[in-house]
């Protein structure tokens, strides 16, 4: 009986081992892989080419390189190209570039630039406060709680989106770039950001310890104020002190010099821009979710007292109608996309036919836009300013023009040219003034928003 029991146990253990190994890579499997390469007549040539050269150069589609038409039937009147340097401030450059176009039109200005450094200073201070308030609001939750974990992973960043532009400007106004120029740390945010994040996480742990010791929320917030004063100091050392008022004059496009005048950041915005930022609506094209719905991302904002990221999810063909009307009305738009996909940097062209990686590697890359979103393979990675469209005689879109913030020597004279098919695949959001939007679509804003968590795939793309 004992012998039978022993045999049974050994048999069961063997079955368990076999079951565990069913998903493993076996020697036989490896041998099959290797043999399959011998049967592929293209393998050796591909291996020799790819192992000795750049994949992107080898995958370049030569047939898509010629006859680039750089003319556009309709363009917004804007001047000058900005450069975000080594920073993630594309969202801020984009938002301010949309608004500076209004200033150029309003005052008949030459190339005119708003200070990104000024707005960035307050963005970083406000985000620091938002993080610490998030810690306080979740102070009784364990460190393993998903919200607490997310907060510590996202204590501070230099990225953002349109809603942040609106909240920062409404609270702090704007200044011309002469009033607060760029610094090494604003152009190269990595080290400053890394040090502030390190300090904020240390501060967050200190606030949680205060709570465990029974300190009141009032005392915890008082301590938070001291912590923020240190963040302010770090920012001031790196970026400079933001002006509360400044004296400025300008020369217009006709050579007329204005009188010198003293402004506050708010009075400057009112005189030179004067746009009601609440008149803008954000649209998203996310085919993984139902269209004609309003969505809001929890805790995705730039200021504690500001607004979460909120948008209408809509089909591309409808968004395009409003975008074309905006360009014809001389209104630039905030535009965000997955810029790294199929970008020919040398020519500044975004086309789904720029590269054929599948042909080079002898495999099929077949995911559609929905599948790329759901698997974190695609998402919005860069903000730019949509300023032009090229329409054929029937009014159909041939291509689009985007003003970038990578400097005037990058791409096509500081711009990117985007085919309409690329737009369909990799455009994610556009912000458009409501005067170009139909009443039917505006009514969608009356819906109660569908709330999404900040760690949703749509808002955490693979870089």
Coordinates of C-alpha atoms in Angstrom, one line a residue:
X1 CA 0.0 0.0 0.0
X2 CA 2.8 2.4 0.9
X3 CA 4.6 1.6 -2.4
X4 CA 1.4 2.4 -4.4
X5 CA 1.0 5.7 -2.5
X6 CA 4.6 6.7 -3.2
X7 CA 4.2 6.0 -6.9
X8 CA 1.0 8.1 -7.0
X9 CA 2.7 11.0 -5.3
X10 CA 5.6 10.9 -7.7
X11 CA 3.2 10.8 -10.6
X12 CA 1.2 13.8 -9.3
X13 CA 4.4 15.8 -8.8
X14 CA 5.6 14.9 -12.4
X15 CA 2.2 16.1 -13.7
X16 CA 2.6 19.3 -11.8
X17 CA 6.1 19.9 -13.1
X18 CA 4.9 19.2 -16.7
X19 CA 2.0 21.6 -16.2
X20 CA 4.3 24.3 -14.9
X21 CA 6.6 23.8 -17.9
X22 CA 3.9 24.0 -20.5
X23 CA 4.4 27.7 -21.0
X24 CA 8.2 27.6 -20.9
X25 CA 10.7 28.0 -23.8
X26 CA 12.1 24.5 -24.4
X27 CA 15.2 23.3 -26.3
X28 CA 12.9 21.9 -29.0
X29 CA 11.2 25.2 -29.4
X30 CA 14.5 27.0 -29.8
X31 CA 15.6 24.5 -32.4
X32 CA 12.4 25.1 -34.4
X33 CA 12.9 28.9 -34.2
X34 CA 16.5 28.5 -35.5
X35 CA 15.4 26.1 -38.3
X36 CA 12.7 28.4 -39.5
X37 CA 15.3 31.1 -40.1
X38 CA 17.2 28.8 -42.4
X39 CA 14.1 28.4 -44.5
X40 CA 13.7 32.2 -44.8
X41 CA 15.7 33.3 -47.9
X42 CA 15.6 36.9 -46.8
X43 CA 16.9 36.4 -43.3
X44 CA 20.7 36.6 -43.9
X45 CA 20.3 39.8 -46.0
X46 CA 18.0 41.4 -43.4
X47 CA 20.4 40.4 -40.6
X48 CA 23.4 41.9 -42.4
X49 CA 21.6 45.1 -43.2
X50 CA 19.9 45.8 -39.8
X51 CA 22.8 44.7 -37.6
X52 CA 25.0 47.3 -39.3
X53 CA 22.7 50.2 -39.9
X54 CA 20.0 52.4 -38.3
X55 CA 16.5 50.7 -38.4
X56 CA 14.8 54.0 -39.2
X57 CA 17.1 54.7 -42.2
X58 CA 16.6 51.2 -43.6
X59 CA 12.8 51.4 -43.1
X60 CA 12.5 54.7 -44.8
X61 CA 10.0 54.6 -47.7
X62 CA 11.8 56.2 -50.6
X63 CA 8.7 56.3 -52.7
X64 CA 7.2 58.7 -50.1
X65 CA 10.2 61.1 -50.2
X66 CA 9.5 63.1 -53.4
X67 CA 7.1 65.8 -54.5
X68 CA 6.5 67.3 -51.1
X69 CA 4.0 70.1 -51.5
X70 CA 4.6 72.8 -48.9
X71 CA 1.7 75.1 -49.9
X72 CA -1.5 75.5 -47.9
X73 CA -4.8 76.9 -49.0
X74 CA -5.6 78.4 -45.6
X75 CA -3.2 79.5 -42.8
X76 CA -3.5 81.4 -39.5
X77 CA -1.4 84.7 -39.5
X78 CA 1.3 83.9 -36.9
X79 CA 5.0 84.9 -36.8
X80 CA 8.1 83.4 -35.2
X81 CA 9.1 79.9 -34.0
X82 CA 9.7 79.0 -30.4
X83 CA 12.0 76.4 -28.9
X84 CA 11.2 74.5 -25.7
X85 CA 14.8 73.2 -25.7
X86 CA 15.3 70.1 -23.4
X87 CA 12.1 70.4 -21.5
X88 CA 8.6 68.8 -21.5
X89 CA 6.9 72.2 -21.7
X90 CA 5.4 71.6 -25.2
X91 CA 1.9 72.0 -23.7
X92 CA 2.8 75.5 -22.4
X93 CA 4.5 76.6 -25.5
X94 CA 1.5 75.4 -27.5
X95 CA -1.0 77.2 -25.4
X96 CA 1.0 80.5 -25.4
X97 CA 1.6 80.2 -29.1
X98 CA -2.2 80.0 -29.7
X99 CA -2.7 83.2 -27.6
X100 CA 0.3 85.1 -29.0
X101 CA -1.3 84.8 -32.5
X102 CA -4.2 86.7 -31.1
X103 CA -1.8 89.4 -29.8
X104 CA -0.1 89.7 -33.1
X105 CA -3.4 90.2 -34.8
X106 CA -4.8 92.6 -32.2
X107 CA -1.8 94.9 -32.0
X108 CA -0.3 94.4 -35.5
X109 CA 2.9 93.1 -33.9
X110 CA 6.1 91.7 -35.3
X111 CA 7.2 88.3 -34.0
X112 CA 5.9 88.3 -30.5
X113 CA 6.5 85.8 -27.7
X114 CA 5.0 85.3 -24.3
X115 CA 7.2 84.3 -21.4
X116 CA 7.0 80.5 -21.0
X117 CA 9.4 80.8 -18.0
X118 CA 6.9 83.0 -16.1
X119 CA 4.0 80.7 -16.5
X120 CA 6.2 77.6 -15.9
X121 CA 7.3 79.0 -12.5
X122 CA 3.8 79.1 -11.2
X123 CA 2.9 75.8 -12.9
X124 CA 5.6 74.0 -10.9
X125 CA 4.7 75.8 -7.7
X126 CA 1.0 75.0 -8.1
X127 CA 1.7 71.3 -9.0
X128 CA 3.8 71.0 -5.9
X129 CA 0.9 72.3 -3.8
X130 CA -1.5 70.0 -5.7
X131 CA 0.7 67.0 -4.8
X132 CA 1.0 67.9 -1.1
X133 CA -2.8 68.5 -0.9
X134 CA -3.3 65.1 -2.5
X135 CA -1.1 63.6 0.2
X136 CA -3.2 65.4 2.9
X137 CA -6.5 64.3 1.4
X138 CA -5.4 60.7 1.4
X139 CA -3.3 60.9 4.5
X140 CA -5.1 58.0 6.4
X141 CA -4.7 55.6 3.5
X142 CA -1.9 53.1 3.4
X143 CA 1.2 53.5 1.2
X144 CA -0.1 50.6 -0.8
X145 CA -3.3 52.3 -1.7
X146 CA -3.5 52.9 -5.5
X147 CA -4.2 56.6 -5.3
X148 CA -1.4 57.1 -2.8
X149 CA 1.0 55.1 -4.9
X150 CA 0.0 57.1 -8.0
X151 CA 0.6 60.4 -6.1
X152 CA 4.1 59.4 -5.1
X153 CA 4.9 58.2 -8.7
X154 CA 3.6 61.5 -10.1
X155 CA 4.7 64.1 -7.5
X156 CA 5.8 66.6 -10.1
X157 CA 6.4 66.8 -13.9
X158 CA 7.0 69.5 -16.5
X159 CA 4.3 68.2 -18.8
X160 CA 0.7 69.2 -19.0
X161 CA -2.3 70.1 -21.2
X162 CA -4.6 73.0 -22.2
X163 CA -6.6 73.1 -18.9
X164 CA -3.4 73.9 -17.1
X165 CA -2.7 76.8 -19.5
X166 CA -6.1 78.2 -18.7
X167 CA -5.9 77.9 -14.9
X168 CA -2.3 79.3 -14.7
X169 CA -3.1 82.3 -16.9
X170 CA -6.4 83.1 -15.2
X171 CA -4.7 83.1 -11.8
X172 CA -1.3 84.7 -12.7
X173 CA -1.7 86.4 -16.0
X174 CA 1.1 86.5 -18.6
X175 CA 4.1 88.6 -19.4
X176 CA 6.2 89.1 -22.6
X177 CA 9.3 87.1 -22.8
X178 CA 11.4 90.2 -22.2
X179 CA 9.9 90.6 -18.7
X180 CA 11.0 87.1 -17.6
X181 CA 13.5 85.4 -20.0
X182 CA 14.5 81.8 -20.2
X183 CA 17.2 80.4 -17.9
X184 CA 19.4 77.3 -18.2
X185 CA 17.0 75.4 -15.8
X186 CA 13.9 76.4 -17.7
X187 CA 15.4 75.2 -21.0
X188 CA 16.8 72.1 -19.3
X189 CA 14.3 71.1 -16.6
X190 CA 15.6 67.6 -15.7
X191 CA 17.8 68.4 -12.7
X192 CA 15.6 71.1 -11.2
X193 CA 12.6 68.8 -11.5
X194 CA 14.4 65.8 -10.1
X195 CA 15.5 67.7 -7.0
X196 CA 12.1 69.2 -6.3
X197 CA 10.5 65.8 -6.7
X198 CA 12.9 64.4 -4.2
X199 CA 12.1 67.1 -1.7
X200 CA 8.4 66.8 -2.2
X201 CA 8.4 63.1 -1.5
X202 CA 10.4 63.7 1.6
X203 CA 7.9 66.4 2.7
X204 CA 5.0 64.1 1.9
X205 CA 6.4 61.4 4.2
X206 CA 6.9 64.0 6.9
X207 CA 3.2 65.1 6.6
X208 CA 2.1 61.5 7.0
X209 CA 4.2 61.1 10.1
X210 CA 2.6 64.2 11.6
X211 CA -0.8 62.6 11.0
X212 CA 0.3 59.4 12.7
X213 CA 1.4 61.4 15.7
X214 CA -2.1 62.9 15.9
X215 CA -1.4 66.4 14.6
X216 CA -4.4 68.3 13.3
X217 CA -5.0 69.0 9.6
X218 CA -4.7 72.7 10.4
X219 CA -1.1 72.1 11.8
X220 CA -0.3 69.8 8.9
X221 CA -1.3 72.5 6.4
X222 CA 0.7 75.0 8.2
X223 CA 3.7 72.8 7.8
X224 CA 2.8 72.3 4.1
X225 CA 3.1 76.1 3.7
X226 CA 6.7 76.0 5.0
X227 CA 7.4 73.2 2.6
X228 CA 6.0 75.2 -0.3
X229 CA 8.2 78.2 0.6
X230 CA 11.2 76.0 0.1
X231 CA 9.9 74.9 -3.3
X232 CA 9.4 78.6 -4.2
X233 CA 13.0 79.3 -3.2
X234 CA 14.3 76.5 -5.4
X235 CA 12.2 77.8 -8.3
X236 CA 13.4 81.4 -7.8
X237 CA 17.0 80.3 -7.7
X238 CA 16.6 78.3 -11.0
X239 CA 14.1 80.4 -12.9
X240 CA 14.3 83.9 -11.4
X241 CA 11.7 85.9 -9.5
X242 CA 8.4 86.3 -11.4
X243 CA 7.6 90.1 -11.8
X244 CA 4.4 91.5 -10.2
X245 CA 4.7 94.5 -12.6
X246 CA 6.9 95.6 -15.4
X247 CA 7.5 98.4 -17.8
X248 CA 7.3 97.6 -21.5
X249 CA 7.0 99.1 -25.0
X250 CA 6.9 97.6 -28.5
X251 CA 7.4 98.3 -32.2
X252 CA 4.6 97.2 -34.4
X253 CA 4.9 95.6 -37.9
X254 CA 4.8 99.0 -39.5
X255 CA 7.7 100.3 -37.4
X256 CA 5.6 102.4 -35.0
X257 CA 6.9 102.6 -31.5
X258 CA 4.4 102.5 -28.6
X259 CA 4.8 104.6 -25.5
X260 CA 6.4 103.0 -22.5
X261 CA 3.8 101.7 -20.0
X262 CA 3.7 99.8 -16.7
X263 CA 1.7 96.6 -16.7
X264 CA 0.7 93.9 -14.2
X265 CA 0.6 90.3 -15.7
X266 CA -3.2 90.5 -15.7
X267 CA -3.4 94.0 -17.2
X268 CA -1.0 92.9 -19.9
X269 CA -3.1 89.9 -20.8
X270 CA -6.2 92.0 -21.0
X271 CA -4.7 94.6 -23.3
X272 CA -2.6 92.3 -25.6
X273 CA -4.6 89.1 -25.6
X274 CA -8.0 89.7 -24.1
X275 CA -9.5 86.3 -25.0
X276 CA -12.0 84.6 -22.7
X277 CA -10.3 81.3 -22.1
X278 CA -13.6 79.8 -21.0
X279 CA -14.7 80.0 -24.7
X280 CA -12.5 77.1 -25.6
X281 CA -13.6 73.5 -25.8
X282 CA -11.3 70.5 -25.8
X283 CA -12.1 67.6 -28.2
X284 CA -10.5 64.1 -28.0
X285 CA -10.6 61.4 -30.6
X286 CA -10.5 58.1 -28.6
X287 CA -12.2 55.3 -30.5
X288 CA -11.8 53.0 -27.6
X289 CA -14.7 54.8 -25.9
X290 CA -18.2 55.9 -26.9
X291 CA -18.3 59.2 -28.9
X292 CA -20.5 62.2 -28.1
X293 CA -19.7 61.9 -24.3
X294 CA -18.0 64.2 -21.9
X295 CA -15.1 62.7 -20.0
X296 CA -13.1 64.1 -17.0
X297 CA -9.9 62.8 -15.6
X298 CA -9.7 62.7 -11.8
X299 CA -6.9 64.7 -10.3
X300 CA -5.4 65.6 -13.7
X301 CA -5.0 69.3 -13.3
X302 CA -2.3 71.9 -12.6
X303 CA -3.7 73.8 -9.6
X304 CA -5.5 72.6 -6.5
X305 CA -8.2 75.2 -7.0
X306 CA -8.3 74.7 -10.8
X307 CA -10.1 72.4 -13.2
X308 CA -9.6 68.7 -14.1
X309 CA -8.9 67.8 -17.7
X310 CA -12.3 67.6 -19.3
X311 CA -13.2 67.0 -23.0
X312 CA -15.8 65.8 -25.5
X313 CA -14.9 62.6 -27.3
X314 CA -15.9 63.0 -30.9
X315 CA -15.3 61.4 -34.3
X316 CA -12.4 62.9 -36.3
X317 CA -14.6 64.0 -39.3
X318 CA -16.6 66.3 -37.0
X319 CA -13.6 67.7 -35.2
X320 CA -12.0 68.5 -38.6
X321 CA -15.0 70.6 -39.7
X322 CA -14.6 72.8 -36.6
X323 CA -10.8 72.9 -37.0
X324 CA -11.1 74.0 -40.7
X325 CA -13.5 76.8 -39.6
X326 CA -11.1 77.9 -36.9
X327 CA -8.2 78.2 -39.4
X328 CA -10.4 80.1 -41.9
X329 CA -11.3 82.4 -39.0
X330 CA -7.6 83.1 -38.3
X331 CA -7.7 81.2 -34.9
X332 CA -4.8 78.9 -34.1
X333 CA -5.6 75.8 -32.0
X334 CA -4.0 73.7 -29.3
X335 CA -3.2 70.3 -30.9
X336 CA -1.9 67.2 -29.3
X337 CA -0.8 63.9 -31.0
X338 CA 1.6 60.9 -30.9
X339 CA 4.3 62.8 -32.7
X340 CA 6.9 60.1 -32.5
X341 CA 5.0 57.7 -34.8
X342 CA 6.1 57.8 -38.5
X343 CA 7.8 61.2 -38.1
X344 CA 10.4 62.2 -40.8
X345 CA 12.3 64.7 -38.8
X346 CA 14.5 65.9 -41.7
X347 CA 11.6 67.0 -43.8
X348 CA 9.2 67.7 -41.0
X349 CA 6.6 65.3 -42.4
X350 CA 4.1 63.1 -40.5
X351 CA 2.8 60.4 -42.8
X352 CA 1.7 56.8 -42.2
X353 CA 3.8 55.9 -45.3
X354 CA 7.1 57.4 -44.1
X355 CA 8.5 54.1 -42.8
X356 CA 7.8 50.4 -43.4
X357 CA 9.2 48.6 -40.4
X358 CA 7.1 45.5 -41.1
X359 CA 8.7 44.9 -44.5
X360 CA 12.2 45.5 -43.0
X361 CA 11.8 43.0 -40.2
X362 CA 9.5 40.6 -42.2
X363 CA 6.7 40.8 -39.6
X364 CA 3.2 42.4 -39.6
X365 CA 2.4 45.4 -37.3
X366 CA -1.4 45.4 -37.4
X367 CA -2.9 47.2 -34.4
X368 CA -5.5 49.9 -35.1
X369 CA -5.9 53.1 -33.1
X370 CA -8.2 51.5 -30.5
X371 CA -5.9 48.6 -29.8
X372 CA -2.8 50.9 -29.6
X373 CA -4.6 53.0 -26.9
X374 CA -5.8 50.0 -24.9
X375 CA -2.3 48.5 -24.8
X376 CA -0.4 51.7 -24.0
X377 CA 1.3 51.6 -27.4
X378 CA 0.0 55.0 -28.5
X379 CA -1.2 58.2 -26.8
X380 CA -0.7 61.9 -26.8
X381 CA 3.0 62.6 -26.5
X382 CA 3.5 66.2 -27.8
X383 CA 1.5 69.4 -28.0
X384 CA 1.8 71.8 -31.0
X385 CA -0.2 74.6 -32.6
X386 CA -2.5 73.8 -35.5
X387 CA -2.2 76.7 -37.9
X388 CA -3.0 75.6 -41.5
X389 CA -4.9 73.3 -43.8
X390 CA -4.7 72.5 -47.5
X391 CA -8.1 71.9 -49.1
X392 CA -8.6 70.7 -52.7
X393 CA -11.2 72.2 -55.0
X394 CA -13.9 70.0 -53.5
X395 CA -13.1 71.1 -50.0
X396 CA -11.5 67.8 -49.0
X397 CA -8.4 67.9 -46.7
X398 CA -5.1 67.1 -48.3
X399 CA -2.8 68.0 -45.4
X400 CA -2.4 70.1 -42.3
X401 CA 0.3 72.5 -41.0
X402 CA 1.5 72.5 -37.4
X403 CA 3.7 75.1 -35.7
X404 CA 6.1 73.3 -33.5
X405 CA 8.3 74.4 -30.6
X406 CA 11.6 72.7 -31.5
X407 CA 13.2 75.7 -33.0
X408 CA 13.2 77.3 -36.5
X409 CA 15.7 74.9 -38.0
X410 CA 13.8 71.8 -37.1
X411 CA 11.4 70.2 -39.6
X412 CA 9.9 72.4 -42.3
X413 CA 11.0 75.9 -41.2
X414 CA 10.0 75.0 -37.6
X415 CA 6.7 73.4 -38.7
X416 CA 5.5 69.9 -39.3
X417 CA 3.4 68.9 -42.3
X418 CA 0.8 66.3 -41.5
X419 CA -1.1 64.1 -43.9
X420 CA -4.9 63.7 -43.3
X421 CA -4.5 59.9 -42.9
X422 CA -1.8 60.5 -40.2
X423 CA -4.2 62.9 -38.5
X424 CA -6.8 60.1 -38.3
X425 CA -4.4 57.6 -36.7
X426 CA -2.4 59.7 -34.3
X427 CA -4.3 62.9 -33.5
X428 CA -5.7 62.8 -30.0
X429 CA -7.0 66.2 -29.0
X430 CA -7.7 69.7 -30.4
X431 CA -8.9 72.8 -28.5
X432 CA -11.3 75.0 -30.5
X433 CA -13.1 78.2 -29.7
X434 CA -16.8 77.6 -29.3
X435 CA -17.7 80.1 -32.0
X436 CA -16.7 77.5 -34.5
X437 CA -18.6 74.7 -32.9
X438 CA -22.2 73.7 -33.7
X439 CA -24.9 74.1 -31.1
X440 CA -25.7 70.4 -31.3
X441 CA -22.1 69.5 -30.2
X442 CA -22.0 72.3 -27.6
X443 CA -25.0 70.7 -25.9
X444 CA -22.9 67.7 -25.1
X445 CA -21.1 69.8 -22.5
X446 CA -24.4 69.7 -20.5
X447 CA -23.9 66.0 -19.8
X448 CA -22.5 64.8 -16.5
X449 CA -18.9 63.8 -17.2
X450 CA -17.8 60.2 -17.1
X451 CA -15.0 60.2 -14.5
X452 CA -11.8 58.4 -15.4
X453 CA -8.8 57.6 -13.1
X454 CA -5.5 59.4 -13.8
X455 CA -3.8 56.0 -14.5
X456 CA -6.2 55.3 -17.4
X457 CA -4.3 54.0 -20.6
X458 CA -5.4 57.0 -22.6
X459 CA -3.4 59.3 -20.4
X460 CA -0.4 57.2 -19.7
X461 CA 1.0 56.5 -23.1
X462 CA 4.1 54.4 -23.8
X463 CA 7.0 56.8 -24.7

